[in-house]
């Protein structure tokens, strides 16, 4: 099943895909829909078709956006590190997020880099959850690009200030429910810049899988429906190249997970 | 002027201190009061007296809680580092916060440490603010203790997972407006454990002052009324002692800034 927040001529709505048609769910967006405790089958609760519906940022209001770094073996090797025993975690804000086709507008002069990622949408309240409870509490999966401002990320020990630039982390276009996609069975995570493939790996090789991450996080803080956990990026980031490569004004960043969807975002440098 | 969120026999309310009496402001708490765009003078808008009012967590719902590390020269030296050119920033959640007299309940077996801090309450929407705009956008100051779970903080490169344990960062008891206290002129920041003074320094020695921090953060993300910025802790943390000292079950942590107020929190280890 595919869920989304869609824009349509009369406004925005949470929606579920029925064949080729988006049908309305009773909430203005997926954040509100998940927070209200949705029924087991969104399709059974779906309202009328929404002609002209276009998926936008699916989760505009997560209370928590938590990201894992260093979670693909190859990417860990390219940063010169050993395989971790605990997930490396940092945060973004709801304000950090951008729509699946939004321009990523940043001031000029920054070292802006790509990080294609599988994102997990929390569907239940999780506190000190074990792996099986965490797995059952996943509402679905979506695509994200953890766009990173490397010069700010490495100014200090803490990455946060390079990770939480407003409206620079695209997410979407849809949330696919767990009966349709299985990261453990393997999802390809791909990033292209101006059509050139720069990252490609498979979620089979995640050191910490989605259930691991949700269970671990829930040890110290509660997760709630609509919260978002980004699972880390494969090898191939620009900062690890020799010489380093960063995004330029006008670059098109495509972030794709076949079976979920694709983000298409153009970088715009402007004051 | 002193603002608070108070509990009283009929519920909770934003409130302003009038002499010795808490008077109601038209919101259930200070987060809601500040978000609604309060008038220039809270006292002029104040409603009836609230007999039996007791200050609780002043800001239950900040959208952003951003913390600065390594901001007092002496504390930086005790961690073996040089004076920074940029603030080191990390985050907590609204869920991380606890009331001024709350027990700090954590599972046993953790290395729990104290960090007394001045906290800044944002009073305006700040985006790419300069220092003077940031200074004018401060609603007030309060006291916080950035209680830190050191073993989790140092498991990975990123401190976040040791900093964001639910209901373990006490804040309060009141928010004092800027015309009454001036961190640049000097506020003493004191921590005591079971009556023994373990930290004491003065905000005059902050490397990055409140206006610096708000302006810097607003470069990459918007700050809004009710958001909270913790300004870093002085020297004297338990982890830097030889041998290290961590909090034990039943320890009383007092965090005080004369001119603002004092937090009194007891540590409780329980599963």
Short mmCIF file of C-alpha atoms in Angstrom, two decimals:
data_model
loop_
_atom_site.label_atom_id
_atom_site.label_comp_id
_atom_site.label_asym_id
_atom_site.label_seq_id
_atom_site.Cartn_x
_atom_site.Cartn_y
_atom_site.Cartn_z
CA UNK A 1 0.00 0.00 0.00
CA UNK A 2 1.25 3.50 -0.81
CA UNK A 3 0.44 6.48 1.40
CA UNK A 4 1.24 10.11 0.72
CA UNK A 5 0.45 13.69 1.48
CA UNK A 6 -0.89 15.07 -1.78
CA UNK A 7 -1.51 18.55 -3.08
CA UNK A 8 -4.69 18.83 -5.17
CA UNK A 9 -6.66 21.79 -6.50
CA UNK A 10 -8.67 22.14 -3.27
CA UNK A 11 -5.76 21.86 -0.79
CA UNK A 12 -3.67 19.06 0.69
CA UNK A 13 -4.75 15.71 2.07
CA UNK A 14 -3.40 12.47 3.39
CA UNK A 15 -4.08 9.94 0.65
CA UNK A 16 -3.80 6.29 -0.29
CA UNK A 17 -3.11 4.98 -3.77
CA UNK A 18 -5.94 2.88 -5.21
CA UNK A 19 -4.70 1.55 -8.53
CA UNK A 20 -3.62 4.72 -10.33
CA UNK A 21 -5.84 7.01 -8.23
CA UNK A 22 -5.09 8.89 -5.03
CA UNK A 23 -8.04 8.65 -2.64
CA UNK A 24 -8.46 10.98 0.33
CA UNK A 25 -7.78 9.90 3.90
CA UNK A 26 -9.42 11.88 6.74
CA UNK A 27 -6.49 14.19 7.61
CA UNK A 28 -4.75 17.17 5.99
CA UNK A 29 -1.44 15.28 5.80
CA UNK A 30 0.19 11.97 6.75
CA UNK A 31 1.63 13.42 9.98
CA UNK A 32 -1.88 14.16 11.22
CA UNK A 33 -3.22 10.88 9.80
CA UNK A 34 -0.66 8.74 11.62
CA UNK A 35 -0.97 10.77 14.84
CA UNK A 36 -4.71 10.09 14.94
CA UNK A 37 -4.16 6.33 15.05
CA UNK A 38 -5.20 5.13 11.61
CA UNK A 39 -7.28 2.03 10.94
CA UNK A 40 -5.64 -1.26 9.96
CA UNK A 41 -6.56 -0.72 6.31
CA UNK A 42 -6.21 2.78 4.91
CA UNK A 43 -7.91 1.66 1.72
CA UNK A 44 -11.05 0.63 3.58
CA UNK A 45 -11.17 4.12 5.16
CA UNK A 46 -10.42 5.97 1.95
CA UNK A 47 -12.75 8.67 0.72
CA UNK A 48 -13.25 10.06 -2.77
CA UNK A 49 -10.68 10.15 -5.53
CA UNK A 50 -8.55 13.31 -5.70
CA UNK A 51 -8.10 14.27 -9.36
CA UNK A 52 -4.88 16.15 -10.01
CA UNK A 53 -3.28 14.94 -6.77
CA UNK A 54 0.53 15.24 -6.60
CA UNK A 55 2.60 13.83 -3.72
CA UNK A 56 4.37 16.49 -1.64
CA UNK A 57 6.47 16.16 1.54
CA UNK A 58 4.70 13.18 3.13
CA UNK A 59 5.47 14.02 6.76
CA UNK A 60 5.45 17.78 7.33
CA UNK A 61 5.40 17.64 11.13
CA UNK A 62 7.45 14.84 12.70
CA UNK A 63 8.29 15.63 16.30
CA UNK A 64 11.56 13.71 15.94
CA UNK A 65 13.81 13.26 12.94
CA UNK A 66 16.69 11.03 13.96
CA UNK A 67 19.46 9.99 11.60
CA UNK A 68 21.99 7.21 11.68
CA UNK A 69 25.48 7.76 10.31
CA UNK A 70 28.03 5.13 9.33
CA UNK A 71 25.59 2.29 8.70
CA UNK A 72 26.73 0.78 5.38
CA UNK A 73 29.95 -1.23 5.53
CA UNK A 74 31.39 0.29 2.34
CA UNK A 75 30.66 3.89 3.41
CA UNK A 76 32.22 3.20 6.80
CA UNK A 77 35.38 1.97 5.08
CA UNK A 78 35.54 5.08 2.85
CA UNK A 79 35.57 7.28 5.96
CA UNK A 80 38.46 5.19 7.34
CA UNK A 81 36.53 3.74 10.29
CA UNK A 82 35.87 0.26 11.71
CA UNK A 83 32.42 -1.40 11.84
CA UNK A 84 30.53 0.11 14.77
CA UNK A 85 29.08 -1.69 17.77
CA UNK A 86 26.48 1.05 18.35
CA UNK A 87 24.63 3.27 15.88
CA UNK A 88 25.94 6.83 15.49
CA UNK A 89 22.89 9.10 15.85
CA UNK A 90 22.20 12.76 15.23
CA UNK A 91 19.11 14.84 14.53
CA UNK A 92 17.35 17.12 12.11
CA UNK A 93 14.14 19.10 12.58
CA UNK A 94 10.79 19.05 10.81
CA UNK A 95 12.01 22.38 9.38
CA UNK A 96 14.92 20.53 7.74
CA UNK A 97 12.62 18.59 5.42
CA UNK A 98 11.77 19.40 1.81
CA UNK A 99 9.37 17.96 -0.74
CA UNK A 100 10.22 15.27 -3.30
CA UNK A 101 10.61 17.78 -6.15
CA UNK A 102 11.50 20.91 -4.18
CA UNK A 103 14.45 23.07 -5.05
CA UNK A 104 17.07 22.90 -2.31
CA UNK A 105 17.80 26.56 -1.68
CA UNK A 106 20.99 27.32 0.22
CA UNK A 107 23.30 30.32 0.49
CA UNK A 108 26.29 30.22 -1.85
CA UNK A 109 29.76 29.16 -0.73
CA UNK A 110 28.86 25.99 1.21
CA UNK A 111 30.25 22.48 0.64
CA UNK A 112 26.94 20.73 -0.07
CA UNK A 113 26.99 16.95 -0.43
CA UNK A 114 24.51 14.13 -1.12
CA UNK A 115 23.54 11.15 1.07
CA UNK A 116 20.81 8.89 -0.36
CA UNK A 117 18.97 7.03 2.41
CA UNK A 118 16.10 4.74 3.25
CA UNK A 119 13.87 6.46 5.82
CA UNK A 120 11.61 4.66 8.29
CA UNK A 121 8.25 6.11 9.30
CA UNK A 122 7.23 5.27 12.85
CA UNK A 123 3.63 4.02 13.17
CA UNK A 124 3.27 3.35 16.90
CA UNK A 125 4.38 4.73 20.23
CA UNK A 126 7.64 2.97 21.02
CA UNK A 127 9.39 3.17 24.41
CA UNK A 128 12.00 0.61 25.41
CA UNK A 129 10.78 -1.55 22.55
CA UNK A 130 12.44 -4.82 21.67
CA UNK A 131 13.25 -5.65 18.04
CA UNK A 132 9.95 -7.40 17.30
CA UNK A 133 7.86 -4.61 18.87
CA UNK A 134 9.88 -2.05 16.92
CA UNK A 135 9.40 -3.96 13.67
CA UNK A 136 5.64 -4.15 14.26
CA UNK A 137 5.66 -0.38 14.94
CA UNK A 138 6.91 0.60 11.48
CA UNK A 139 4.25 2.40 9.43
CA UNK A 140 6.30 2.26 6.25
CA UNK A 141 9.35 3.31 4.31
CA UNK A 142 10.22 6.31 2.21
CA UNK A 143 13.19 7.87 0.43
CA UNK A 144 15.35 10.67 1.85
CA UNK A 145 18.51 12.52 0.99
CA UNK A 146 20.44 13.60 4.06
CA UNK A 147 21.91 16.62 2.25
CA UNK A 148 24.93 17.69 4.31
CA UNK A 149 26.83 20.96 4.53
CA UNK A 150 30.29 19.43 5.02
CA UNK A 151 32.21 22.56 6.02
CA UNK A 152 29.73 23.22 8.84
CA UNK A 153 29.48 19.50 9.71
CA UNK A 154 33.21 19.34 10.37
CA UNK A 155 33.66 22.75 12.05
CA UNK A 156 33.25 21.05 15.43
CA UNK A 157 33.00 17.53 16.85
CA UNK A 158 29.23 17.45 16.43
CA UNK A 159 27.76 16.99 12.95
CA UNK A 160 24.36 18.56 13.74
CA UNK A 161 25.09 22.09 12.42
CA UNK A 162 25.94 20.66 8.99
CA UNK A 163 22.85 18.45 8.94
CA UNK A 164 19.93 20.67 9.94
CA UNK A 165 19.76 23.39 7.28
CA UNK A 166 16.14 24.41 6.72
CA UNK A 167 14.28 22.84 3.78
CA UNK A 168 17.34 20.98 2.47
CA UNK A 169 16.53 17.31 3.25
CA UNK A 170 14.12 15.99 0.60
CA UNK A 171 11.76 13.19 1.67
CA UNK A 172 9.13 11.20 -0.24
CA UNK A 173 7.42 10.93 -2.61
CA UNK A 174 5.35 8.18 -0.94
CA UNK A 175 5.36 5.96 2.14
CA UNK A 176 5.19 2.28 1.23
CA UNK A 177 3.83 -0.01 3.91
CA UNK A 178 5.90 -2.93 5.21
CA UNK A 179 3.91 -5.71 3.53
CA UNK A 180 5.13 -4.37 0.16
CA UNK A 181 8.82 -3.70 0.80
CA UNK A 182 11.35 -5.39 3.09
CA UNK A 183 14.71 -3.71 3.72
CA UNK A 184 16.09 -6.99 5.12
CA UNK A 185 15.32 -8.73 1.81
CA UNK A 186 17.06 -5.86 0.04
CA UNK A 187 16.21 -2.45 -1.39
CA UNK A 188 18.57 -0.67 -3.77
CA UNK A 189 19.49 2.87 -2.61
CA UNK A 190 20.67 5.02 -5.49
CA UNK A 191 21.84 8.60 -5.92
CA UNK A 192 22.48 10.32 -9.25
CA UNK A 193 23.84 13.81 -9.84
CA UNK A 194 22.94 15.24 -13.25
CA UNK A 195 22.21 11.70 -14.37
CA UNK A 196 25.52 10.21 -13.22
CA UNK A 197 25.19 7.46 -10.62
CA UNK A 198 27.23 8.44 -7.54
CA UNK A 199 25.86 6.03 -4.93
CA UNK A 200 24.34 2.58 -5.13
CA UNK A 201 24.11 -0.03 -2.39
CA UNK A 202 21.55 -2.38 -0.91
CA UNK A 203 19.78 -2.18 2.46
CA UNK A 204 20.71 -5.86 2.97
CA UNK A 205 24.15 -4.55 3.98
CA UNK A 206 22.91 -2.19 6.71
CA UNK A 207 24.85 -2.74 9.94
CA UNK A 208 21.79 -1.66 11.97
CA UNK A 209 18.46 -2.38 10.29
CA UNK A 210 15.26 -0.35 10.82
CA UNK A 211 14.05 -2.48 13.75
CA UNK A 212 17.51 -2.29 15.40
CA UNK A 213 17.48 1.50 15.11
CA UNK A 214 13.95 2.01 16.44
CA UNK A 215 14.56 -0.34 19.37
CA UNK A 216 17.89 1.32 20.21
CA UNK A 217 16.50 4.87 20.05
CA UNK A 218 13.46 3.88 22.11
CA UNK A 219 15.81 2.96 24.97
CA UNK A 220 16.38 6.66 25.68
CA UNK A 221 13.48 8.50 24.04
CA UNK A 222 9.93 7.71 23.04
CA UNK A 223 9.11 7.47 19.33
CA UNK A 224 5.63 8.37 18.14
CA UNK A 225 3.56 7.88 14.99
CA UNK A 226 4.92 10.07 12.22
CA UNK A 227 8.45 10.32 13.57
CA UNK A 228 11.15 9.71 11.00
CA UNK A 229 14.38 7.72 11.25
CA UNK A 230 16.94 7.98 8.46
CA UNK A 231 19.01 4.82 8.21
CA UNK A 232 22.35 6.12 6.91
CA UNK A 233 23.94 6.43 3.50
CA UNK A 234 25.96 4.09 1.28
CA UNK A 235 29.48 4.77 0.04
CA UNK A 236 30.03 7.33 -2.69
CA UNK A 237 29.56 10.68 -0.95
CA UNK A 238 31.27 13.65 -2.60
CA UNK A 239 33.41 14.53 0.43
CA UNK A 240 35.15 11.13 0.28
CA UNK A 241 36.21 11.53 -3.36
CA UNK A 242 39.73 12.44 -4.43
CA UNK A 243 39.47 15.34 -5.02
CA UNK A 244 36.27 16.03 -3.05
CA UNK A 245 33.23 16.90 -5.13
CA UNK A 246 30.42 19.11 -3.92
CA UNK A 247 27.11 20.13 -5.44
CA UNK A 248 27.00 23.19 -7.72
CA UNK A 249 24.19 25.65 -8.40
CA UNK A 250 21.70 23.99 -10.73
CA UNK A 251 22.80 20.41 -10.08
CA UNK A 252 19.97 17.88 -10.24
CA UNK A 253 20.06 15.32 -7.42
CA UNK A 254 17.99 12.19 -7.96
CA UNK A 255 17.52 9.88 -5.01
CA UNK A 256 15.82 6.58 -5.77
CA UNK A 257 14.78 3.39 -4.05
CA UNK A 258 13.09 1.14 -6.64
CA UNK A 259 9.85 -0.14 -5.09
CA UNK A 260 9.35 3.12 -3.19
CA UNK A 261 10.05 6.03 -5.52
CA UNK A 262 12.37 8.80 -6.57
CA UNK A 263 13.20 12.31 -5.37
CA UNK A 264 14.23 14.90 -7.99
CA UNK A 265 15.71 18.03 -6.44
CA UNK A 266 17.65 20.89 -7.96
CA UNK A 267 20.24 22.74 -5.89
CA UNK A 268 19.86 26.53 -5.93
CA UNK A 269 22.48 28.75 -4.33
CA UNK A 270 21.09 32.16 -3.49
CA UNK A 271 21.37 34.69 -0.69
CA UNK B 1 9.84 40.39 35.35
CA UNK B 2 9.46 36.69 36.15
CA UNK B 3 7.37 34.39 33.97
CA UNK B 4 6.52 30.75 34.64
CA UNK B 5 4.22 27.89 33.92
CA UNK B 6 2.50 27.21 37.23
CA UNK B 7 0.46 24.34 38.57
CA UNK B 8 -2.44 25.44 40.72
CA UNK B 9 -5.48 23.65 42.15
CA UNK B 10 -7.53 24.22 38.95
CA UNK B 11 -4.85 23.22 36.42
CA UNK B 12 -1.81 24.85 34.85
CA UNK B 13 -1.34 28.34 33.50
CA UNK B 14 1.24 30.68 32.12
CA UNK B 15 1.82 33.23 34.85
CA UNK B 16 3.68 36.39 35.77
CA UNK B 17 4.98 37.22 39.22
CA UNK B 18 3.40 40.35 40.73
CA UNK B 19 5.19 41.01 43.99
CA UNK B 20 4.82 37.66 45.78
CA UNK B 21 1.76 36.58 43.77
CA UNK B 22 1.53 34.58 40.55
CA UNK B 23 -1.08 36.08 38.25
CA UNK B 24 -2.57 34.21 35.30
CA UNK B 25 -1.58 34.89 31.70
CA UNK B 26 -4.01 33.85 28.93
CA UNK B 27 -2.41 30.50 27.99
CA UNK B 28 -2.09 27.05 29.60
CA UNK B 29 1.71 27.31 29.67
CA UNK B 30 4.59 29.59 28.66
CA UNK B 31 5.17 27.68 25.40
CA UNK B 32 1.65 28.54 24.26
CA UNK B 33 1.91 32.08 25.70
CA UNK B 34 5.11 32.89 23.79
CA UNK B 35 3.86 31.20 20.59
CA UNK B 36 0.78 33.45 20.60
CA UNK B 37 2.92 36.60 20.45
CA UNK B 38 2.60 38.11 23.91
CA UNK B 39 2.14 41.82 24.60
CA UNK B 40 5.07 44.03 25.52
CA UNK B 41 4.10 43.93 29.19
CA UNK B 42 2.92 40.62 30.62
CA UNK B 43 1.96 42.36 33.86
CA UNK B 44 -0.47 44.67 32.05
CA UNK B 45 -2.15 41.59 30.51
CA UNK B 46 -2.19 39.56 33.70
CA UNK B 47 -5.42 38.15 35.02
CA UNK B 48 -6.39 37.09 38.54
CA UNK B 49 -4.03 35.87 41.22
CA UNK B 50 -3.51 32.10 41.35
CA UNK B 51 -3.41 31.03 45.00
CA UNK B 52 -1.32 27.91 45.57
CA UNK B 53 0.56 28.34 42.28
CA UNK B 54 3.84 26.41 42.01
CA UNK B 55 6.24 26.78 39.07
CA UNK B 56 6.62 23.64 36.96
CA UNK B 57 8.56 23.02 33.72
CA UNK B 58 8.24 26.50 32.16
CA UNK B 59 8.44 25.43 28.50
CA UNK B 60 6.75 22.06 27.98
CA UNK B 61 6.68 22.24 24.18
CA UNK B 62 9.70 23.88 22.54
CA UNK B 63 10.01 22.82 18.92
CA UNK B 64 13.79 23.12 19.18
CA UNK B 65 16.09 22.52 22.10
CA UNK B 66 19.63 23.27 20.97
CA UNK B 67 22.63 22.97 23.26
CA UNK B 68 26.13 24.36 23.08
CA UNK B 69 29.06 22.33 24.36
CA UNK B 70 32.52 23.57 25.25
CA UNK B 71 31.59 27.18 25.94
CA UNK B 72 33.38 28.03 29.21
CA UNK B 73 37.13 28.42 28.95
CA UNK B 74 37.85 26.39 32.11
CA UNK B 75 35.58 23.50 31.08
CA UNK B 76 37.20 23.45 27.64
CA UNK B 77 40.61 23.18 29.26
CA UNK B 78 39.47 20.28 31.52
CA UNK B 79 38.44 18.31 28.43
CA UNK B 80 41.90 18.96 26.94
CA UNK B 81 40.74 21.13 24.03
CA UNK B 82 41.62 24.56 22.63
CA UNK B 83 39.26 27.56 22.58
CA UNK B 84 36.81 27.04 19.70
CA UNK B 85 36.22 29.31 16.72
CA UNK B 86 32.66 27.98 16.24
CA UNK B 87 30.10 26.77 18.78
CA UNK B 88 29.72 23.00 19.15
CA UNK B 89 25.99 22.29 18.89
CA UNK B 90 23.78 19.29 19.57
CA UNK B 91 20.12 18.78 20.38
CA UNK B 92 17.61 17.50 22.86
CA UNK B 93 13.83 17.12 22.49
CA UNK B 94 10.88 18.62 24.35
CA UNK B 95 10.58 15.08 25.78
CA UNK B 96 14.05 15.46 27.30
CA UNK B 97 12.91 18.19 29.69
CA UNK B 98 11.89 17.81 33.33
CA UNK B 99 10.43 20.15 35.93
CA UNK B 100 12.45 22.17 38.45
CA UNK B 101 11.77 19.73 41.30
CA UNK B 102 11.15 16.54 39.32
CA UNK B 103 12.88 13.29 40.14
CA UNK B 104 15.23 12.33 37.31
CA UNK B 105 14.27 8.71 36.69
CA UNK B 106 16.75 6.65 34.70
CA UNK B 107 17.50 2.94 34.38
CA UNK B 108 20.31 1.71 36.63
CA UNK B 109 23.84 1.14 35.39
CA UNK B 110 24.37 4.40 33.49
CA UNK B 111 27.16 6.95 33.98
CA UNK B 112 24.98 9.96 34.78
CA UNK B 113 26.69 13.34 35.11
CA UNK B 114 25.74 16.96 35.85
CA UNK B 115 26.09 20.08 33.67
CA UNK B 116 24.67 23.29 35.16
CA UNK B 117 23.77 25.79 32.45
CA UNK B 118 22.16 29.12 31.66
CA UNK B 119 19.32 28.56 29.17
CA UNK B 120 18.02 31.19 26.76
CA UNK B 121 14.33 31.36 25.86
CA UNK B 122 13.68 32.59 22.33
CA UNK B 123 10.97 35.26 22.10
CA UNK B 124 10.85 36.07 18.38
CA UNK B 125 11.14 34.37 15.02
CA UNK B 126 14.82 34.53 14.13
CA UNK B 127 16.19 33.62 10.70
CA UNK B 128 19.65 34.76 9.61
CA UNK B 129 19.57 37.23 12.48
CA UNK B 130 22.54 39.43 13.30
CA UNK B 131 23.71 39.79 16.89
CA UNK B 132 21.54 42.80 17.70
CA UNK B 133 18.39 41.22 16.22
CA UNK B 134 19.15 38.02 18.13
CA UNK B 135 19.66 39.94 21.37
CA UNK B 136 16.33 41.75 20.90
CA UNK B 137 14.69 38.36 20.25
CA UNK B 138 15.48 36.90 23.67
CA UNK B 139 12.36 36.44 25.82
CA UNK B 140 14.33 35.63 28.92
CA UNK B 141 16.69 33.36 30.79
CA UNK B 142 16.21 30.26 32.88
CA UNK B 143 18.26 27.54 34.58
CA UNK B 144 18.93 24.09 33.12
CA UNK B 145 20.98 21.05 33.91
CA UNK B 146 22.15 19.25 30.79
CA UNK B 147 22.21 15.88 32.57
CA UNK B 148 24.39 13.60 30.44
CA UNK B 149 24.66 9.83 30.18
CA UNK B 150 28.40 9.70 29.57
CA UNK B 151 28.75 6.05 28.56
CA UNK B 152 26.14 6.57 25.80
CA UNK B 153 27.51 10.02 24.92
CA UNK B 154 30.92 8.52 24.15
CA UNK B 155 29.78 5.28 22.47
CA UNK B 156 30.05 7.01 19.09
CA UNK B 157 31.34 10.30 17.68
CA UNK B 158 27.99 12.03 18.20
CA UNK B 159 26.98 13.06 21.73
CA UNK B 160 23.22 13.13 21.04
CA UNK B 161 22.36 9.65 22.35
CA UNK B 162 23.85 10.52 25.74
CA UNK B 163 22.05 13.86 25.88
CA UNK B 164 18.42 13.15 24.98
CA UNK B 165 17.14 10.76 27.65
CA UNK B 166 13.47 11.44 28.32
CA UNK B 167 12.57 13.64 31.31
CA UNK B 168 16.16 13.96 32.53
CA UNK B 169 17.03 17.61 31.73
CA UNK B 170 15.53 19.84 34.44
CA UNK B 171 14.60 23.39 33.43
CA UNK B 172 13.15 26.30 35.38
CA UNK B 173 11.81 27.30 37.81
CA UNK B 174 11.11 30.68 36.17
CA UNK B 175 12.02 32.69 33.09
CA UNK B 176 13.49 36.07 33.97
CA UNK B 177 13.18 38.76 31.31
CA UNK B 178 16.30 40.50 29.95
CA UNK B 179 15.77 43.84 31.67
CA UNK B 180 16.37 42.08 35.02
CA UNK B 181 19.38 39.88 34.27
CA UNK B 182 22.33 40.29 31.90
CA UNK B 183 24.60 37.32 31.18
CA UNK B 184 27.23 39.69 29.73
CA UNK B 185 27.38 41.55 33.05
CA UNK B 186 27.74 38.21 34.79
CA UNK B 187 25.54 35.50 36.26
CA UNK B 188 26.95 32.85 38.58
CA UNK B 189 26.19 29.27 37.41
CA UNK B 190 26.39 26.81 40.28
CA UNK B 191 25.88 23.06 40.68
CA UNK B 192 25.79 21.23 44.00
CA UNK B 193 25.51 17.48 44.58
CA UNK B 194 24.18 16.57 48.02
CA UNK B 195 25.10 20.08 49.15
CA UNK B 196 28.70 19.96 47.90
CA UNK B 197 29.54 22.59 45.28
CA UNK B 198 30.85 20.83 42.16
CA UNK B 199 30.59 23.62 39.57
CA UNK B 200 30.74 27.39 39.79
CA UNK B 201 31.61 29.84 37.05
CA UNK B 202 30.29 33.09 35.61
CA UNK B 203 28.53 33.71 32.32
CA UNK B 204 30.95 36.62 31.74
CA UNK B 205 33.45 33.94 30.66
CA UNK B 206 31.21 32.38 27.96
CA UNK B 207 33.10 32.03 24.68
CA UNK B 208 29.81 32.43 22.73
CA UNK B 209 27.20 34.52 24.52
CA UNK B 210 23.42 34.11 24.09
CA UNK B 211 23.19 36.57 21.18
CA UNK B 212 26.15 34.90 19.43
CA UNK B 213 24.48 31.49 19.75
CA UNK B 214 21.05 32.59 18.52
CA UNK B 215 22.54 34.45 15.56
CA UNK B 216 24.78 31.50 14.63
CA UNK B 217 21.98 28.92 14.86
CA UNK B 218 19.62 31.15 12.88
CA UNK B 219 22.05 30.97 9.95
CA UNK B 220 20.92 27.40 9.25
CA UNK B 221 17.56 27.00 10.99
CA UNK B 222 14.75 29.27 12.08
CA UNK B 223 14.21 29.82 15.80
CA UNK B 224 10.74 30.53 17.10
CA UNK B 225 9.18 31.85 20.31
CA UNK B 226 9.51 29.25 23.06
CA UNK B 227 12.55 27.51 21.59
CA UNK B 228 15.31 26.87 24.08
CA UNK B 229 19.08 27.24 23.73
CA UNK B 230 21.35 25.86 26.47
CA UNK B 231 24.60 27.80 26.62
CA UNK B 232 27.06 25.17 27.84
CA UNK B 233 28.44 24.15 31.20
CA UNK B 234 31.36 25.35 33.35
CA UNK B 235 34.25 23.20 34.50
CA UNK B 236 33.71 20.63 37.23
CA UNK B 237 31.76 17.84 35.53
CA UNK B 238 32.02 14.41 37.12
CA UNK B 239 33.50 12.70 34.05
CA UNK B 240 36.56 15.00 34.13
CA UNK B 241 37.43 14.16 37.74
CA UNK B 242 40.23 11.80 38.72
CA UNK B 243 38.75 9.30 39.32
CA UNK B 244 35.51 10.09 37.44
CA UNK B 245 32.46 10.62 39.64
CA UNK B 246 28.92 9.87 38.50
CA UNK B 247 25.55 10.40 40.14
CA UNK B 248 24.17 7.69 42.43
CA UNK B 249 20.60 6.70 43.20
CA UNK B 250 19.15 9.25 45.61
CA UNK B 251 21.69 12.00 44.89
CA UNK B 252 20.27 15.52 45.12
CA UNK B 253 21.38 17.79 42.28
CA UNK B 254 20.91 21.51 42.86
CA UNK B 255 21.43 23.83 39.91
CA UNK B 256 21.36 27.52 40.71
CA UNK B 257 21.77 30.85 38.99
CA UNK B 258 21.32 33.61 41.61
CA UNK B 259 18.91 36.17 40.16
CA UNK B 260 16.98 33.48 38.29
CA UNK B 261 16.40 30.54 40.61
CA UNK B 262 17.31 27.02 41.63
CA UNK B 263 16.47 23.51 40.42
CA UNK B 264 16.34 20.71 43.03
CA UNK B 265 16.25 17.27 41.44
CA UNK B 266 16.80 13.85 42.93
CA UNK B 267 18.25 11.07 40.80
CA UNK B 268 16.26 7.81 40.87
CA UNK B 269 17.58 4.68 39.23
CA UNK B 270 14.82 2.23 38.45
CA UNK B 271 13.88 -0.15 35.64
#
